[in-house]
Coordinates of C-alpha atoms and ligand atoms in Angstrom, one line a residue:
X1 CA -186.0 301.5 194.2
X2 CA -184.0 303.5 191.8
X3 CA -181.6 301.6 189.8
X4 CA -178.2 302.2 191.9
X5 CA -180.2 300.7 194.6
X6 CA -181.1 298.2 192.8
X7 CA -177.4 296.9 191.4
X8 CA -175.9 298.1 195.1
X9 CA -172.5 299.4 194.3
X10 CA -170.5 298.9 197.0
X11 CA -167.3 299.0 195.0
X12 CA -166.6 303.2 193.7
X13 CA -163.5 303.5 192.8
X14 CA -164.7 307.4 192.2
X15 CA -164.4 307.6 196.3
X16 CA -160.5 308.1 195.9
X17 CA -161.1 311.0 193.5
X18 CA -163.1 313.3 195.7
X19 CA -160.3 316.0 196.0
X20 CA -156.4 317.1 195.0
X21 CA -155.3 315.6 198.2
X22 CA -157.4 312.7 198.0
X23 CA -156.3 311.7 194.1
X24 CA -152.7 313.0 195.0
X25 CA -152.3 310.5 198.1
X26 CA -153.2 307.3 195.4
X27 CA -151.6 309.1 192.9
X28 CA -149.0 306.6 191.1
X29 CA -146.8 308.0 188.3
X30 CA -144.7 310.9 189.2
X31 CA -142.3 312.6 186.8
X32 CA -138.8 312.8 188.4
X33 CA -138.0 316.7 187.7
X34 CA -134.4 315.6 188.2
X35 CA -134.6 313.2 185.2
X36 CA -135.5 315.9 182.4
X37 CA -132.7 316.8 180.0
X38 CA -133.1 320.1 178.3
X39 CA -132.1 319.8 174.3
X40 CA -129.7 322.9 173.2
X41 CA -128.7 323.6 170.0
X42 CA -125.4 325.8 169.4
X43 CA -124.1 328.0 166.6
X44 CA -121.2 329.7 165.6
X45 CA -121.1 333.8 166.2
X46 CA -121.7 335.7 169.4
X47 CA -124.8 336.8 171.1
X48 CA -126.7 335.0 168.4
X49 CA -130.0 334.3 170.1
X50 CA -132.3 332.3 166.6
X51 CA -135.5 331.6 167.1
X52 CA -136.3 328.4 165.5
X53 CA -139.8 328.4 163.2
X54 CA -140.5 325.1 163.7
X55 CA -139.9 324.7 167.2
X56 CA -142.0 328.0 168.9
X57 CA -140.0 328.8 172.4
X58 CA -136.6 327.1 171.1
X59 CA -134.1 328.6 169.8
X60 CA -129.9 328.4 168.6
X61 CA -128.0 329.9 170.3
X62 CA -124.1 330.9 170.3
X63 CA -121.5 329.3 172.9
X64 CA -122.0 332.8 175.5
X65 CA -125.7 332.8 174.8
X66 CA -125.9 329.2 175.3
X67 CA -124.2 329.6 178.7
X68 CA -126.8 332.4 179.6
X69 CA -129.5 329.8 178.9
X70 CA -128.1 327.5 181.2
X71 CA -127.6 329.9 184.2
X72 CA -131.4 330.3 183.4
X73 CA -132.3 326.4 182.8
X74 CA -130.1 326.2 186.6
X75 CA -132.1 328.5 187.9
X76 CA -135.6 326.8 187.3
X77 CA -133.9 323.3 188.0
X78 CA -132.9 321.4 185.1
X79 CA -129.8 319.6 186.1
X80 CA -129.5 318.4 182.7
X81 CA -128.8 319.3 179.1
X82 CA -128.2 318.1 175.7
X83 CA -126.2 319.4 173.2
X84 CA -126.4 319.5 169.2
X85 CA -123.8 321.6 167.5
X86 CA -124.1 323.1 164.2
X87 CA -121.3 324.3 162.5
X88 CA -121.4 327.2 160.0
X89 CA -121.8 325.1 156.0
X90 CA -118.1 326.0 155.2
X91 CA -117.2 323.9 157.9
X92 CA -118.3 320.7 156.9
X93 CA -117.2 318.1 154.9
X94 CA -117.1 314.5 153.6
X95 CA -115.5 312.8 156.7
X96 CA -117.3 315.1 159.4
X97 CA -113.8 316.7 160.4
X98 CA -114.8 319.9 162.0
X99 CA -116.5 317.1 164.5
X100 CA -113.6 315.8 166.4
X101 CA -111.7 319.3 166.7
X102 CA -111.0 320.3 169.9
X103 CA -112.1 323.5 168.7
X104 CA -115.3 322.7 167.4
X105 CA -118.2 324.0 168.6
X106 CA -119.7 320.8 170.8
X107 CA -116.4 321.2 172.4
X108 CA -116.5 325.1 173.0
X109 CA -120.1 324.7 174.6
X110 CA -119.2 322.0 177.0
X111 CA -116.2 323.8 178.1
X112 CA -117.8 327.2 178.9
X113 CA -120.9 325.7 180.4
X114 CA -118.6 323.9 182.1
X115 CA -116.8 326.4 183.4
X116 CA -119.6 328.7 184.2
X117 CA -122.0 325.5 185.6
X118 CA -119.7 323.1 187.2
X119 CA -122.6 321.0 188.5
X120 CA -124.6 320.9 185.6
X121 CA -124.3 317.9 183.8
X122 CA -123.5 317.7 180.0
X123 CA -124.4 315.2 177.4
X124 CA -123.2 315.5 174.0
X125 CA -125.1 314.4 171.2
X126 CA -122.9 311.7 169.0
X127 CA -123.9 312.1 165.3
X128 CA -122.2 313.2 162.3
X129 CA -125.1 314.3 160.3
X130 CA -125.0 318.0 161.7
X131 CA -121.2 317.6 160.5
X132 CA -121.1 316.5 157.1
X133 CA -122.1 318.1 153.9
X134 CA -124.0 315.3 152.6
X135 CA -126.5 315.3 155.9
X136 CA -125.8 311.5 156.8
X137 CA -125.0 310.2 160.1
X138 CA -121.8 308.5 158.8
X139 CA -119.2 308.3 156.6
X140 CA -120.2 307.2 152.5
X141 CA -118.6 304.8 150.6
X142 CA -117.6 304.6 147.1
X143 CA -121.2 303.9 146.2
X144 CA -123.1 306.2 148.2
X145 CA -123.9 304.3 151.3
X146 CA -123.1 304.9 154.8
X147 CA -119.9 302.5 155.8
X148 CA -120.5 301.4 159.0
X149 CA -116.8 300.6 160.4
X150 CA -115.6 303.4 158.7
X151 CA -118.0 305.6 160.8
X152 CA -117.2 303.9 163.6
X153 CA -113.9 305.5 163.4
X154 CA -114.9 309.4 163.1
X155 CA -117.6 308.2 166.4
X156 CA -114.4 307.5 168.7
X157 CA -112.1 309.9 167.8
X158 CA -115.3 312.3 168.4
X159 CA -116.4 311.1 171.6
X160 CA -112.7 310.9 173.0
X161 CA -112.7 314.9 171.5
X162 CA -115.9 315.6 173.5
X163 CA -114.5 313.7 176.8
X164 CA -111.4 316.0 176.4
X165 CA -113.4 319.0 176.6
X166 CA -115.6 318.0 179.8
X167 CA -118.7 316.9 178.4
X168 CA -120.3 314.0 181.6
X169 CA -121.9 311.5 179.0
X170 CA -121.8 311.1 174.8
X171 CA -125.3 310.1 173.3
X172 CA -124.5 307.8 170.6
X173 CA -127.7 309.2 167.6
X174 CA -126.1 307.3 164.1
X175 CA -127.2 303.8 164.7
X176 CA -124.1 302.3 163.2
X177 CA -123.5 298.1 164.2
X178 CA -120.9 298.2 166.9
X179 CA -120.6 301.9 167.9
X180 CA -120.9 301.3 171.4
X181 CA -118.2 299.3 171.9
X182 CA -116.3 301.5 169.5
X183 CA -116.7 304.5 171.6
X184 CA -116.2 302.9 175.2
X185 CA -112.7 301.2 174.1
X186 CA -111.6 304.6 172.8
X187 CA -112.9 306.2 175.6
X188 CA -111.4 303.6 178.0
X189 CA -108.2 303.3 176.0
X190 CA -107.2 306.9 176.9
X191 CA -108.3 307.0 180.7
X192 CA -111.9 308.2 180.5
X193 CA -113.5 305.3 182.3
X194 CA -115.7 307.9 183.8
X195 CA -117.4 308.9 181.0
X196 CA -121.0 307.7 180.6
X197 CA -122.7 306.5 177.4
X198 CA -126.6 307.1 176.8
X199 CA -127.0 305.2 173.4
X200 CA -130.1 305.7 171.1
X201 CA -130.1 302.5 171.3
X202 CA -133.3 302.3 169.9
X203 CA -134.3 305.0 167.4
X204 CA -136.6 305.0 164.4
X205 CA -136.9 306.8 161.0
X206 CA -139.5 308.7 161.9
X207 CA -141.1 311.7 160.5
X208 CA -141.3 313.2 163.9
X209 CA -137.7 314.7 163.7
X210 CA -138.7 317.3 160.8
X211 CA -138.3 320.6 162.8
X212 CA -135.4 319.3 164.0
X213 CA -133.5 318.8 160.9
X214 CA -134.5 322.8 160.4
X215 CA -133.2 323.6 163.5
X216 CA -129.8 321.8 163.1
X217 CA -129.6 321.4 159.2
X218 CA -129.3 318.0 159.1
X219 CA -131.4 317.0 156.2
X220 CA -129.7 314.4 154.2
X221 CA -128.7 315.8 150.5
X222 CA -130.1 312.7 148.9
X223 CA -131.6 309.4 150.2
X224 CA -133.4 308.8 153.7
X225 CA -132.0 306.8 157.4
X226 CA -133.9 304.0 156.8
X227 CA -130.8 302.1 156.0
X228 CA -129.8 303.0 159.7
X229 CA -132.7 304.0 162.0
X230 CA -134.7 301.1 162.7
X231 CA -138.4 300.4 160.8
X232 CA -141.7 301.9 162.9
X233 CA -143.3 298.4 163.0
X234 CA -140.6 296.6 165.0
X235 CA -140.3 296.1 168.8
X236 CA -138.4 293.0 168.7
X237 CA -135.7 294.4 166.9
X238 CA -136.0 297.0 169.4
X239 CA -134.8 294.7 172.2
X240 CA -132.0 293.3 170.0
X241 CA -130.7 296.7 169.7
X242 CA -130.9 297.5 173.0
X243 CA -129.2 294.4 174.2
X244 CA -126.6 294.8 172.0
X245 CA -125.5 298.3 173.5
X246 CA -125.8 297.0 176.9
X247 CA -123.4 293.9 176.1
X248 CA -121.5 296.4 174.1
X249 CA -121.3 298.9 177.3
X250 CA -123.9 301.1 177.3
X251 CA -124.6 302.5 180.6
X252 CA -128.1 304.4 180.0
X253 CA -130.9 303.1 176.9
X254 CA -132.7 305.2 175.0
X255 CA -135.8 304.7 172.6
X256 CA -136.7 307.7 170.3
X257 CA -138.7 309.2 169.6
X258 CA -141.5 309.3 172.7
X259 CA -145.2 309.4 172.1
X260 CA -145.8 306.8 169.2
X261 CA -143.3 304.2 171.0
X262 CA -144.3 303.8 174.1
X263 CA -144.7 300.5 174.1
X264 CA -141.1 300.3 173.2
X265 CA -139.9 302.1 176.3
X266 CA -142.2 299.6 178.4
X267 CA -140.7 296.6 176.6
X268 CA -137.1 298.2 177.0
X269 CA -138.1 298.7 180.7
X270 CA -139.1 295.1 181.6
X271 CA -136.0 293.6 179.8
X272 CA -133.2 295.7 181.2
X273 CA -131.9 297.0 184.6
X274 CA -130.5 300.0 183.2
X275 CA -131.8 303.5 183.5
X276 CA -134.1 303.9 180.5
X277 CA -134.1 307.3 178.5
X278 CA -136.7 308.9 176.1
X279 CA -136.6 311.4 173.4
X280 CA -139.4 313.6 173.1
X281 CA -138.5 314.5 169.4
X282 CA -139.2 318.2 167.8
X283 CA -142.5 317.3 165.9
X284 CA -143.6 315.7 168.7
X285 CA -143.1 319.1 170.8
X286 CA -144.3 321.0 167.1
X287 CA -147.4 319.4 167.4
X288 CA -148.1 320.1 170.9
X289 CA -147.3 323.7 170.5
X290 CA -149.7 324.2 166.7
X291 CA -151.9 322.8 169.0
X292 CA -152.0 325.1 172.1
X293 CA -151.6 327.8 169.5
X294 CA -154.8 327.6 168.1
X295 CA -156.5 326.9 171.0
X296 CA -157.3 323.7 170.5
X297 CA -155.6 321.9 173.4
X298 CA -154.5 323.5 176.8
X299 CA -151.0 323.4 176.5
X300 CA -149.9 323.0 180.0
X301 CA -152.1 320.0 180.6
X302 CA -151.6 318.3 177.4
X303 CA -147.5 318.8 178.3
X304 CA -147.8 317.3 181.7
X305 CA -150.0 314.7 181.4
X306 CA -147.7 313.9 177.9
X307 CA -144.8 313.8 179.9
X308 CA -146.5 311.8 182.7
X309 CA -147.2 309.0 179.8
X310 CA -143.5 308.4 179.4
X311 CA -142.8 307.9 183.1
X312 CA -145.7 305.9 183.2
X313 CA -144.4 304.0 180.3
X314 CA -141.2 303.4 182.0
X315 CA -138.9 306.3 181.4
X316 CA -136.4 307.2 184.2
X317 CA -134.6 310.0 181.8
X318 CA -136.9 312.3 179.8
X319 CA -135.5 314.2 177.3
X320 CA -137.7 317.1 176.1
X321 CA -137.9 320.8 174.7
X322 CA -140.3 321.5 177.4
X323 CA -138.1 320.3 180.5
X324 CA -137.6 323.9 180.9
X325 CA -141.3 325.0 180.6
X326 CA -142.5 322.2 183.2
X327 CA -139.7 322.9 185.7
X328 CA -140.6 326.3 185.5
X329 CA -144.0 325.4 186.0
X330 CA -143.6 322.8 189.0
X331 CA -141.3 324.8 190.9
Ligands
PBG1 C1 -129.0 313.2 164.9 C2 -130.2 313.4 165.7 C3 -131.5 313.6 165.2 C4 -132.3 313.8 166.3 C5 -131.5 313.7 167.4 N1 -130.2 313.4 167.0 C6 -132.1 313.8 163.8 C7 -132.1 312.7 162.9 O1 -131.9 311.5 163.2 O2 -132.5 312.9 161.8 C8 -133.7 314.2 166.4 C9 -134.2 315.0 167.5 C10 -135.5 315.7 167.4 O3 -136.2 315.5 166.4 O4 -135.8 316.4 168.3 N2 -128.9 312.0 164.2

């Protein structure tokens, strides 16, 4: 009698994994291709096509380029995308002006991708950190800190400037007390009822958003967000944020960044109702790609079962550099 004979398995769970039908029929995650929301970053210029360092496969591009992109991101599938603009240096200021006019680049993209992609579906990112020449999300008072109620203020007007040029949903990145509300009464006030808002509703100082700030040149002048962005350790405070946008309005959650808060989304996803969003930040794809680059991981694999991880978690809305690459992939 060997020794399986002897302990008589009867149970083996490895019976269901026999073959890719077999371990596709119990399969129970799947990533809903429908749900990924391609990141795009815009600049001023034409034809301007910038690879980002960082960021391998990303790149800025200007308005017409970016609408080329998005024939190309409609082509594969993504239904989605997200946009960061980044004005030119000389265009920024104190008070994030350049970000509510209806000339400004946000509102250039949304209209031509708009016009050349009625059906695809435009969120604007809601920050002013890309806008003002300090690098913080919001407005400074005499002192040097970010004024919350003031910011709120430059956050309507923006997101009523960004519902005026066509944009689907605003996504809410500054963290400021009360912006939720701020934003749907302006949006509401002038008609937009329609208008969806995806609020990072809860979104961390994290190191993880390094290549991004190269990519959009964001980088704070002086001082960090920890005053804004919430502290790594918490999830409670998670859920207190969240709630708050939800009794403020908020019509789709988000927790950011991805990988090292999971457990956030779950939490997020057993306390709410609401469709629940995930960033999938730049270092987090950065680290992917240094990886596959080396040949230390298998890209593809590492991507999909990474992505995977977050639906798992609890993620209906994925929001990743590599929506692109996987819908291209799973075609
Ligand atoms: C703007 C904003 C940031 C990101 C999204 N919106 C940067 C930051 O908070 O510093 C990060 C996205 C990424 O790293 O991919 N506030």
């Amino acid at each position: 009698m060997n020794v399986a004979e002897r302990t008589r398995i009867v149970t083996r769970p490895r019976r269901l994994r026999t073959s890719a039908a077999m371990r596709a029929l119990v399969r129970e995650t799947q990533i809903n291709p429908d749900g990924l929301v391609q990141p795009l970053f815009v600049v001023e210029g034409e034809g301007v096509v910038q690879p980002i360092g960082s960021m391998p496969g990303v790149s800025r591009y200007s308005v017409d380029a970016v609408v080329r992109e998005c024939r190309g991101l409609d082509a594969v599938g993504v239904r989605a995308v997200l946009l960061f603009g980044i004005p030119d240096a000389a265009q920024k200021d104190a008070y994030a002006t350049i970000n509510y006019d209806p000339s400004g680049i946000v509102q250039r993209a949304a209209r031509a991708i708009k016009d050349a992609l009625p059906a695809m579906l435009v969120i604007a990112d809601l920050c002013n950190c890309e806008y003002t020449d300090h690098g913080h999300c919001g407005i400074l008072d005499a002192s040097g800190d970010v004024d919350n109620d003031a910011t709120l203020d430059v956050l309507a007007k923006t997101a009523l400037s960004y519902a005026r040029a066509g944009v689907d949903i605003v996504a809410p990145s500054d963290m400021m007390d009360g912006r939720v509300a701020a934003i749907r009464h302006a949006l509401d006030d002038e008609g937009f009822t329609k208008i969806a808002i995806m609020s990072y509703a809860a979104k961390y100082a994290s190191a993880f958003y390094g290549p991004f700030r190269e990519a959009a040149e964001s980088t704070p002048s002086f001082g960090d967000r920890r005053t804004y962005q919430m502290d790594p350790p918490n999830v409670r405070e998670a859920l207190k944020e969240v709630r708050l946008d939800i009794e403020e309005g908020a019509d789709v959650v988000m927790v950011k960044p991805a990988m090292a808060y999971l457990d956030v989304v779950r939490a997020v996803r057993e306390m709410t109702d609401l469709p629940v969003a995930v960033y999938h930040v730049s270092g987090e794809y950065a680290m992917l790609k240094a990886a596959a680059e080396r040949g230390w991981i298998d890209e593809d694999r590492a991507v999909d079962e990474t992505l995977t991880a977050m639906a798992r978690a609890g993620a209906d809305v994925i929001i990743t550099y590599f929506a692109k690459d996987y819908l291209t992939r799973h075609r």
